[in-house]
């Protein structure tokens, strides 16, 4: 029997140290709309497979096993008391790929990925335990935060539209899929339609699904992607073979790999902390509309759970996507549905919990996996393109004057071209040469806090992870 919530209280849970344990069908019901979304959006999780094959040198079945480990990690936030929909640190993926490009696919690249993920794990744990996370991000100049986002956005776009990118191979399906997704997530005209038309509101509940489905259908019909060879039964990830691609077999990274990974890890954390702020802003927009549920957003708990997920990845599935606190596209569409009351969604935990519970089950369904296997690249491409747009949009919001624009823009180009280390060096040099004024209060007054920028982003409309 599902434990019911009294009006105005938190969703029932079992206390466990700093965590609040909630189980599906025990502490919350399953939600139909989130289940349907998961049956389509799980293809985004599978979209990591081409990157695992290309950059880490994994066979397909081993890469699929890695995705299963990632899906298990996605269950942890709703299980342990985090009301956000978790995801990857998606804006950091292009920067991570630049870092991995310095290593030969195979054991070397896997070790480098392990080094990076362990450093990210350490950052989350230390800052979560000491509660220093917000202080660290606050001392980073606004122009450098914008430069990091700008660089991630530029790298996301150039990776897709440059010569040899996926746009050249599938121009029509990818363009239409991106346009539909961006229109539904960011357009003011579509937002107005959701306020006046029930069909638009219902369509918006599915977030990225319509754009992804349209792109796949067009890709198949125009021959940009091969038709699927559907098989029946259950998937068989190569868990046994996966052992040969883990640190227990190939060994741990050397000290040089850890050193080289530090700049990319710092950038990934800064982006992830921005995701936490965006997640809090999204929840704040709907929390006051639902007096029936008290939502507990504990940033330290978010840090700890995200650290646990990255630790699991480090040893059992080193992952270019890393483990991040927010899948923004799903989080925002879920929050929009949550605002319509308990009949629409009983609890914020029932939405997030259902989504990833069904997503994990979908990974076992061989007919679904084989149906979407030919179009795996397009799901990841749409995610990266929309993420690139979002990064550039937020970066522009962070910049308050022409000097900051110049510092951020130059840093972004260097970061996207030469990687995290050179990007950070360029940002620091330009900041101290062009922007820094010792002891000046005027500078701090010009810089809007990141939390406010995130709130502005949330109120602007939907985002995507």
Short mmCIF file of C-alpha atoms in Angstrom, two decimals:
data_model
loop_
_atom_site.label_atom_id
_atom_site.label_comp_id
_atom_site.label_asym_id
_atom_site.label_seq_id
_atom_site.Cartn_x
_atom_site.Cartn_y
_atom_site.Cartn_z
CA UNK A 1 0.00 0.00 0.00
CA UNK A 2 1.34 3.45 -0.96
CA UNK A 3 1.98 5.71 2.02
CA UNK A 4 -0.20 8.80 1.65
CA UNK A 5 0.81 12.38 2.33
CA UNK A 6 -1.17 14.69 4.56
CA UNK A 7 -1.88 18.13 3.13
CA UNK A 8 1.08 20.48 3.53
CA UNK A 9 3.57 17.82 4.64
CA UNK A 10 6.58 16.23 2.95
CA UNK A 11 6.09 13.10 0.90
CA UNK A 12 6.52 10.12 3.30
CA UNK A 13 10.04 8.67 3.57
CA UNK A 14 12.34 6.49 5.66
CA UNK A 15 15.17 8.52 7.27
CA UNK A 16 18.71 7.28 6.58
CA UNK A 17 21.43 9.63 7.87
CA UNK A 18 21.48 12.70 5.58
CA UNK A 19 19.14 10.95 3.13
CA UNK A 20 15.37 10.42 2.87
CA UNK A 21 14.58 7.06 1.28
CA UNK A 22 11.52 6.78 -0.99
CA UNK A 23 10.56 3.67 -2.97
CA UNK A 24 8.17 3.49 -5.95
CA UNK A 25 4.79 1.97 -5.09
CA UNK A 26 5.67 2.31 -1.41
CA UNK A 27 6.20 6.04 -0.91
CA UNK A 28 4.77 7.34 -4.19
CA UNK A 29 2.58 6.27 -7.08
CA UNK A 30 3.65 5.86 -10.71
CA UNK A 31 2.72 8.63 -13.16
CA UNK A 32 1.45 7.76 -16.67
CA UNK A 33 2.78 10.83 -18.55
CA UNK A 34 6.30 10.41 -17.14
CA UNK A 35 6.21 6.70 -18.00
CA UNK A 36 5.34 7.51 -21.64
CA UNK A 37 8.11 10.13 -21.80
CA UNK A 38 10.63 7.61 -20.48
CA UNK A 39 9.75 5.08 -23.21
CA UNK A 40 10.95 7.62 -25.81
CA UNK A 41 13.53 9.73 -23.98
CA UNK A 42 15.47 6.62 -22.90
CA UNK A 43 16.98 6.84 -26.39
CA UNK A 44 18.95 9.88 -25.13
CA UNK A 45 20.61 7.59 -22.56
CA UNK A 46 21.43 5.17 -25.36
CA UNK A 47 22.83 8.12 -27.31
CA UNK A 48 25.94 7.95 -25.14
CA UNK A 49 26.85 4.61 -26.78
CA UNK A 50 28.40 6.15 -29.94
CA UNK A 51 30.65 8.33 -27.77
CA UNK A 52 31.69 5.35 -25.63
CA UNK A 53 32.54 3.44 -28.79
CA UNK A 54 34.43 6.31 -30.43
CA UNK A 55 36.33 7.88 -27.53
CA UNK A 56 36.80 4.96 -25.12
CA UNK A 57 37.02 2.19 -27.71
CA UNK A 58 34.22 0.06 -26.21
CA UNK A 59 32.31 -2.61 -28.13
CA UNK A 60 28.57 -1.94 -28.46
CA UNK A 61 27.46 -4.56 -25.91
CA UNK A 62 29.96 -3.27 -23.33
CA UNK A 63 28.84 0.32 -23.97
CA UNK A 64 25.25 -0.84 -23.40
CA UNK A 65 26.33 -2.30 -20.05
CA UNK A 66 27.83 1.09 -19.15
CA UNK A 67 24.45 2.71 -19.94
CA UNK A 68 22.73 0.29 -17.54
CA UNK A 69 25.09 1.39 -14.75
CA UNK A 70 24.24 5.00 -15.59
CA UNK A 71 20.50 4.23 -15.46
CA UNK A 72 20.87 2.66 -12.02
CA UNK A 73 22.60 5.84 -10.88
CA UNK A 74 19.69 7.91 -12.20
CA UNK A 75 17.44 6.17 -9.65
CA UNK A 76 19.49 7.36 -6.67
CA UNK A 77 18.33 11.01 -6.34
CA UNK A 78 14.60 10.23 -6.03
CA UNK A 79 15.51 7.20 -3.90
CA UNK A 80 17.62 9.26 -1.47
CA UNK A 81 15.55 12.42 -1.19
CA UNK A 82 16.57 14.78 -4.00
CA UNK A 83 13.51 16.31 -5.76
CA UNK A 84 15.34 17.05 -9.03
CA UNK A 85 15.44 14.97 -12.21
CA UNK A 86 19.11 13.94 -12.54
CA UNK A 87 21.04 13.77 -15.77
CA UNK A 88 24.51 14.19 -17.18
CA UNK A 89 26.62 17.33 -16.92
CA UNK A 90 25.59 17.80 -20.53
CA UNK A 91 27.17 21.21 -21.28
CA UNK A 92 30.51 19.76 -20.17
CA UNK A 93 30.38 16.86 -22.67
CA UNK A 94 32.11 18.77 -25.51
CA UNK A 95 34.85 19.87 -23.07
CA UNK A 96 35.24 16.30 -21.80
CA UNK A 97 35.54 15.05 -25.38
CA UNK A 98 38.28 17.61 -26.06
CA UNK A 99 40.11 16.21 -23.03
CA UNK A 100 39.64 12.59 -24.14
CA UNK A 101 40.86 13.49 -27.62
CA UNK A 102 44.38 13.68 -26.16
CA UNK A 103 44.35 9.93 -25.50
CA UNK A 104 44.21 6.86 -27.69
CA UNK A 105 40.80 5.09 -27.53
CA UNK A 106 41.16 2.03 -25.34
CA UNK A 107 42.87 1.63 -21.95
CA UNK A 108 44.55 5.05 -22.04
CA UNK A 109 41.32 6.94 -22.73
CA UNK A 110 39.43 4.87 -20.15
CA UNK A 111 42.07 5.63 -17.51
CA UNK A 112 41.90 9.35 -18.36
CA UNK A 113 38.12 9.22 -18.00
CA UNK A 114 38.48 7.47 -14.62
CA UNK A 115 40.89 10.18 -13.44
CA UNK A 116 38.49 12.92 -14.50
CA UNK A 117 35.47 11.27 -12.88
CA UNK A 118 37.31 10.61 -9.61
CA UNK A 119 38.31 14.27 -9.35
CA UNK A 120 34.70 15.31 -10.03
CA UNK A 121 33.63 12.83 -7.32
CA UNK A 122 36.09 14.34 -4.84
CA UNK A 123 34.91 17.90 -5.58
CA UNK A 124 31.27 16.99 -4.98
CA UNK A 125 32.01 15.11 -1.76
CA UNK A 126 34.32 17.74 -0.27
CA UNK A 127 32.08 20.68 -1.13
CA UNK A 128 28.97 18.77 -0.06
CA UNK A 129 30.39 17.80 3.33
CA UNK A 130 31.98 21.20 4.05
CA UNK A 131 29.12 23.21 2.47
CA UNK A 132 31.65 25.31 0.57
CA UNK A 133 30.13 24.73 -2.88
CA UNK A 134 28.29 27.99 -3.22
CA UNK A 135 31.27 29.97 -1.86
CA UNK A 136 33.64 28.46 -4.44
CA UNK A 137 31.40 29.32 -7.34
CA UNK A 138 30.68 32.81 -5.98
CA UNK A 139 34.34 33.83 -6.07
CA UNK A 140 34.71 32.98 -9.77
CA UNK A 141 34.35 36.18 -11.84
CA UNK A 142 31.11 36.56 -13.72
CA UNK A 143 32.92 36.90 -17.05
CA UNK A 144 34.74 33.59 -16.51
CA UNK A 145 31.51 31.79 -15.64
CA UNK A 146 30.07 33.18 -18.85
CA UNK A 147 33.22 32.15 -20.73
CA UNK A 148 32.91 28.57 -19.51
CA UNK A 149 29.29 28.40 -20.66
CA UNK A 150 30.14 30.14 -23.92
CA UNK A 151 32.96 27.69 -24.62
CA UNK A 152 30.75 24.70 -23.84
CA UNK A 153 28.02 26.07 -26.11
CA UNK A 154 30.42 26.77 -28.99
CA UNK A 155 32.00 23.32 -28.65
CA UNK A 156 28.54 21.69 -28.64
CA UNK A 157 27.56 23.45 -31.87
CA UNK A 158 30.86 23.04 -33.70
CA UNK A 159 31.00 19.34 -32.85
CA UNK A 160 27.70 18.86 -34.67
CA UNK A 161 27.93 21.33 -37.57
CA UNK A 162 31.64 21.16 -38.42
CA UNK A 163 32.90 19.13 -41.38
CA UNK A 164 32.46 15.48 -40.50
CA UNK A 165 29.82 16.28 -37.88
CA UNK A 166 26.37 14.72 -37.76
CA UNK A 167 24.68 17.69 -39.45
CA UNK A 168 26.54 16.95 -42.68
CA UNK A 169 25.42 13.31 -42.60
CA UNK A 170 21.78 13.95 -41.61
CA UNK A 171 21.03 17.61 -42.42
CA UNK A 172 17.24 17.46 -42.80
CA UNK A 173 16.25 15.25 -39.87
CA UNK A 174 18.65 16.91 -37.43
CA UNK A 175 17.69 20.45 -38.45
CA UNK A 176 13.95 19.80 -38.21
CA UNK A 177 14.32 17.89 -34.93
CA UNK A 178 16.34 20.71 -33.39
CA UNK A 179 13.97 23.43 -34.63
CA UNK A 180 10.88 21.65 -33.24
CA UNK A 181 12.56 20.96 -29.89
CA UNK A 182 13.93 24.49 -29.53
CA UNK A 183 10.57 26.01 -30.49
CA UNK A 184 8.70 24.00 -27.89
CA UNK A 185 11.26 24.64 -25.15
CA UNK A 186 12.21 28.28 -25.71
CA UNK A 187 9.64 30.03 -27.91
CA UNK A 188 7.51 32.77 -26.36
CA UNK A 189 4.80 32.20 -28.98
CA UNK A 190 4.50 28.52 -28.05
CA UNK A 191 4.43 29.48 -24.38
CA UNK A 192 1.43 31.72 -25.08
CA UNK A 193 -0.23 28.88 -26.97
CA UNK A 194 0.08 26.59 -23.95
CA UNK A 195 -1.82 29.19 -21.92
CA UNK A 196 -4.76 29.32 -24.33
CA UNK A 197 -4.88 25.90 -26.04
CA UNK A 198 -5.27 22.61 -24.24
CA UNK A 199 -3.59 20.64 -27.05
CA UNK A 200 -0.47 22.81 -26.83
CA UNK A 201 -0.35 22.37 -23.06
CA UNK A 202 -0.68 18.59 -23.46
CA UNK A 203 2.05 18.55 -26.12
CA UNK A 204 4.39 20.60 -23.93
CA UNK A 205 4.05 17.97 -21.19
CA UNK A 206 6.18 15.64 -23.33
CA UNK A 207 9.15 18.02 -23.54
CA UNK A 208 11.75 16.78 -26.01
CA UNK A 209 9.69 13.80 -27.21
CA UNK A 210 7.89 15.48 -30.19
CA UNK A 211 11.11 16.85 -31.69
CA UNK A 212 12.98 13.58 -31.23
CA UNK A 213 10.16 11.51 -32.73
CA UNK A 214 9.84 13.89 -35.71
CA UNK A 215 13.59 13.75 -36.35
CA UNK A 216 13.62 9.96 -36.24
CA UNK A 217 10.61 9.62 -38.54
CA UNK A 218 12.10 12.05 -41.07
CA UNK A 219 15.49 10.36 -40.87
CA UNK A 220 13.98 6.97 -41.63
CA UNK A 221 11.64 8.22 -44.39
CA UNK A 222 14.40 10.13 -46.22
CA UNK A 223 17.00 7.41 -45.82
CA UNK A 224 19.30 9.50 -43.63
CA UNK A 225 19.15 6.62 -41.15
CA UNK A 226 18.78 2.94 -41.97
CA UNK A 227 15.54 1.23 -41.05
CA UNK A 228 15.69 -0.78 -37.82
CA UNK A 229 16.02 -4.54 -37.64
CA UNK A 230 13.66 -5.15 -34.75
CA UNK A 231 14.47 -8.10 -32.51
CA UNK A 232 12.37 -9.55 -29.72
CA UNK A 233 13.22 -10.61 -26.21
CA UNK A 234 15.45 -8.91 -23.66
CA UNK A 235 18.72 -7.04 -24.11
CA UNK A 236 21.92 -8.78 -23.06
CA UNK A 237 24.48 -6.17 -21.97
CA UNK A 238 28.00 -7.61 -21.76
CA UNK A 239 28.44 -7.23 -18.01
CA UNK A 240 31.03 -10.02 -17.84
CA UNK A 241 33.08 -8.57 -20.70
CA UNK A 242 32.73 -5.09 -19.20
CA UNK A 243 35.20 -6.18 -16.48
CA UNK A 244 37.98 -6.03 -19.07
CA UNK A 245 37.35 -2.31 -19.53
CA UNK A 246 37.35 -1.30 -15.88
CA UNK A 247 40.20 -0.20 -13.57
CA UNK A 248 40.22 -3.63 -11.90
CA UNK A 249 41.62 -5.03 -15.18
CA UNK A 250 43.32 -2.15 -17.01
CA UNK A 251 44.75 -0.48 -13.89
CA UNK A 252 44.36 2.97 -12.37
CA UNK A 253 45.34 6.29 -14.01
CA UNK A 254 48.82 7.67 -13.43
CA UNK A 255 49.53 10.96 -11.67
CA UNK A 256 49.93 12.85 -14.95
CA UNK A 257 46.40 11.87 -16.03
CA UNK A 258 44.98 13.18 -12.76
CA UNK A 259 46.88 16.44 -13.21
CA UNK A 260 45.69 16.90 -16.79
CA UNK A 261 42.08 16.21 -15.72
CA UNK A 262 41.88 18.96 -13.08
CA UNK A 263 40.87 21.91 -15.34
CA UNK A 264 38.12 19.89 -17.04
CA UNK A 265 36.86 18.65 -13.66
CA UNK A 266 36.69 22.21 -12.29
CA UNK A 267 34.74 23.39 -15.34
CA UNK A 268 32.38 20.40 -15.07
CA UNK A 269 31.66 21.21 -11.42
CA UNK A 270 30.99 24.89 -12.11
CA UNK A 271 28.51 23.91 -14.82
CA UNK A 272 26.91 21.33 -12.52
CA UNK A 273 26.52 23.86 -9.72
CA UNK A 274 24.76 26.13 -12.18
CA UNK A 275 22.40 23.23 -12.89
CA UNK A 276 21.65 22.97 -9.17
CA UNK A 277 20.75 26.65 -9.06
CA UNK A 278 18.53 26.27 -12.14
CA UNK A 279 16.86 23.22 -10.54
CA UNK A 280 16.14 25.17 -7.36
CA UNK A 281 14.71 28.04 -9.40
CA UNK A 282 12.44 25.72 -11.38
CA UNK A 283 11.12 24.14 -8.17
CA UNK A 284 10.63 27.55 -6.56
CA UNK A 285 8.41 28.58 -9.48
CA UNK A 286 5.92 25.79 -8.78
CA UNK A 287 6.35 25.10 -5.05
CA UNK A 288 4.06 27.94 -3.97
CA UNK A 289 1.38 26.68 -6.37
CA UNK A 290 1.28 23.33 -4.56
CA UNK A 291 0.64 24.03 -0.84
CA UNK A 292 -0.30 20.35 -0.46
CA UNK A 293 3.40 19.28 -0.57
CA UNK A 294 6.45 20.61 1.26
CA UNK A 295 9.48 20.14 -1.02
CA UNK A 296 12.82 19.85 0.77
CA UNK A 297 15.67 21.03 -1.50
CA UNK A 298 18.93 20.34 0.34
CA UNK A 299 21.91 21.44 -1.77
CA UNK A 300 24.34 19.44 0.40
CA UNK A 301 22.28 16.28 -0.19
CA UNK A 302 22.36 17.02 -3.93
CA UNK A 303 26.17 17.22 -3.73
CA UNK A 304 26.45 13.94 -1.82
CA UNK A 305 24.13 11.98 -4.10
CA UNK A 306 25.83 13.35 -7.22
CA UNK A 307 29.20 12.43 -5.71
CA UNK A 308 28.00 8.87 -5.06
CA UNK A 309 26.85 8.55 -8.66
CA UNK A 310 30.18 9.78 -10.02
CA UNK A 311 32.03 7.39 -7.69
CA UNK A 312 30.03 4.44 -9.02
CA UNK A 313 30.79 5.55 -12.58
CA UNK A 314 34.51 5.89 -11.82
CA UNK A 315 34.89 2.21 -11.02
CA UNK A 316 32.08 0.56 -12.96
CA UNK A 317 31.32 2.75 -16.00
CA UNK A 318 33.63 5.75 -16.68
CA UNK A 319 31.27 8.05 -18.55
CA UNK A 320 31.94 11.09 -20.81
CA UNK A 321 28.58 12.53 -19.75
CA UNK A 322 29.63 12.44 -16.08
CA UNK A 323 26.86 12.32 -13.45
CA UNK A 324 25.06 15.63 -13.07
CA UNK A 325 22.33 16.94 -10.80
CA UNK A 326 19.78 17.93 -13.45
CA UNK A 327 18.17 16.82 -16.72
CA UNK A 328 16.78 20.30 -17.26
CA UNK A 329 14.46 19.56 -20.19
CA UNK A 330 12.60 16.83 -18.33
CA UNK A 331 12.77 18.74 -15.03
CA UNK A 332 11.07 21.80 -16.44
CA UNK A 333 8.35 19.96 -18.36
CA UNK A 334 7.71 17.84 -15.27
CA UNK A 335 7.49 20.93 -13.05
CA UNK A 336 5.06 22.53 -15.49
CA UNK A 337 2.75 19.51 -15.16
CA UNK A 338 3.24 19.36 -11.39
CA UNK A 339 1.85 22.88 -11.03
CA UNK A 340 -1.61 21.74 -12.13
CA UNK A 341 -2.29 19.93 -8.87
CA UNK A 342 -2.25 16.59 -7.18
CA UNK A 343 -4.44 14.91 -9.78
CA UNK A 344 -1.92 15.82 -12.48
CA UNK A 345 1.08 14.65 -10.40
CA UNK A 346 0.75 13.45 -6.82
CA UNK A 347 4.29 14.36 -5.76
CA UNK A 348 7.42 15.80 -7.36
CA UNK A 349 9.07 12.51 -6.35
CA UNK A 350 6.44 10.42 -8.12
CA UNK A 351 7.25 12.23 -11.38
CA UNK A 352 11.04 11.88 -11.22
CA UNK A 353 10.89 8.40 -9.70
CA UNK A 354 8.51 7.11 -12.37
CA UNK A 355 10.56 8.56 -15.21
CA UNK A 356 13.78 6.76 -14.33
CA UNK A 357 12.13 3.59 -13.04
CA UNK A 358 10.44 3.13 -16.44
CA UNK A 359 13.59 4.26 -18.30
CA UNK A 360 15.56 1.46 -16.63
CA UNK A 361 12.89 -1.09 -17.59
CA UNK A 362 12.92 0.21 -21.19
CA UNK A 363 16.63 -0.60 -21.46
CA UNK A 364 15.73 -4.27 -20.98
CA UNK A 365 13.21 -4.21 -23.85
CA UNK A 366 15.07 -5.52 -26.91
CA UNK A 367 12.34 -4.43 -29.38
CA UNK A 368 12.64 -0.82 -28.18
CA UNK A 369 16.45 -0.83 -28.10
CA UNK A 370 16.73 -2.34 -31.60
CA UNK A 371 14.02 0.02 -32.91
CA UNK A 372 16.02 3.08 -31.87
CA UNK A 373 19.54 1.74 -32.43
CA UNK A 374 19.95 3.20 -35.96
CA UNK A 375 18.96 6.68 -34.76
CA UNK A 376 20.99 6.84 -31.54
CA UNK A 377 23.23 9.65 -32.85
CA UNK A 378 20.31 12.01 -33.55
CA UNK A 379 18.98 11.86 -29.97
CA UNK A 380 22.36 12.90 -28.59
CA UNK A 381 22.81 15.51 -31.33
CA UNK A 382 19.51 17.24 -30.54
CA UNK A 383 20.39 17.20 -26.84
CA UNK A 384 23.81 18.76 -27.50
CA UNK A 385 22.47 21.41 -29.91
CA UNK A 386 19.73 22.53 -27.52
CA UNK A 387 22.26 22.46 -24.68
CA UNK A 388 24.60 24.61 -26.78
CA UNK A 389 21.83 27.13 -27.36
CA UNK A 390 21.00 27.19 -23.66
CA UNK A 391 24.66 27.64 -22.64
CA UNK A 392 25.11 30.61 -24.97
CA UNK A 393 21.80 32.11 -23.83
CA UNK A 394 22.73 31.86 -20.15
CA UNK A 395 26.27 33.14 -20.87
CA UNK A 396 24.79 36.24 -22.53
CA UNK A 397 22.60 36.78 -19.46
CA UNK A 398 25.67 36.57 -17.20
CA UNK A 399 27.56 39.38 -19.00
CA UNK A 400 26.82 42.93 -17.84
CA UNK A 401 29.14 45.12 -19.91
CA UNK A 402 31.29 45.11 -23.05
CA UNK A 403 34.47 44.20 -21.19
CA UNK A 404 32.86 41.09 -19.71
CA UNK A 405 31.53 40.19 -23.16
CA UNK A 406 35.01 40.42 -24.61
CA UNK A 407 36.63 38.36 -21.84
CA UNK A 408 33.90 35.73 -21.92
CA UNK A 409 33.78 35.50 -25.72
CA UNK A 410 37.54 35.15 -26.12
CA UNK A 411 37.78 32.64 -23.29
CA UNK A 412 34.92 30.66 -24.81
CA UNK A 413 36.58 30.43 -28.22
CA UNK A 414 39.92 29.37 -26.71
CA UNK A 415 38.21 26.79 -24.47
CA UNK A 416 36.19 25.31 -27.37
CA UNK A 417 39.29 25.17 -29.59
CA UNK A 418 42.12 24.14 -27.26
CA UNK A 419 40.41 22.61 -24.22
CA UNK A 420 39.73 23.39 -20.57
CA UNK A 421 43.26 24.17 -19.37
CA UNK A 422 44.00 26.80 -22.03
CA UNK A 423 40.50 28.19 -21.70
CA UNK A 424 40.93 28.78 -17.96
CA UNK A 425 44.38 30.33 -18.48
CA UNK A 426 43.02 32.68 -21.16
CA UNK A 427 40.09 33.65 -18.94
CA UNK A 428 42.29 34.40 -15.93
CA UNK A 429 44.81 36.44 -17.93
CA UNK A 430 42.12 38.49 -19.66
CA UNK A 431 40.19 39.03 -16.44
CA UNK A 432 43.20 40.41 -14.56
CA UNK A 433 44.43 42.45 -17.54
CA UNK A 434 41.13 43.97 -18.65
CA UNK A 435 38.55 43.73 -15.90
CA UNK A 436 39.95 43.36 -12.39
CA UNK A 437 40.10 46.43 -10.20
CA UNK A 438 41.61 45.71 -6.79
CA UNK A 439 39.45 46.76 -3.86
CA UNK A 440 36.68 48.14 -6.04
CA UNK A 441 33.09 47.67 -4.95
CA UNK A 442 31.87 48.78 -8.35
CA UNK A 443 32.96 45.50 -9.93
CA UNK A 444 30.98 43.38 -7.54
CA UNK A 445 27.96 45.61 -8.02
CA UNK A 446 28.12 45.04 -11.78
CA UNK A 447 28.09 41.27 -11.46
CA UNK A 448 24.66 39.76 -10.98
CA UNK A 449 24.65 36.70 -8.68
CA UNK A 450 24.45 33.39 -10.46
CA UNK A 451 21.33 32.48 -8.55
CA UNK A 452 19.51 35.49 -10.01
CA UNK A 453 20.69 34.63 -13.51
CA UNK A 454 19.36 31.13 -13.04
CA UNK A 455 16.05 32.50 -11.81
CA UNK A 456 15.83 34.72 -14.89
CA UNK A 457 16.52 31.68 -17.06
CA UNK A 458 13.78 29.71 -15.38
CA UNK A 459 11.26 32.52 -15.75
CA UNK A 460 12.28 33.04 -19.41
CA UNK A 461 10.78 29.62 -20.11
CA UNK A 462 11.91 26.04 -20.41
CA UNK A 463 15.53 24.86 -20.60
CA UNK A 464 17.07 21.53 -21.48
CA UNK A 465 19.81 19.56 -19.92
#
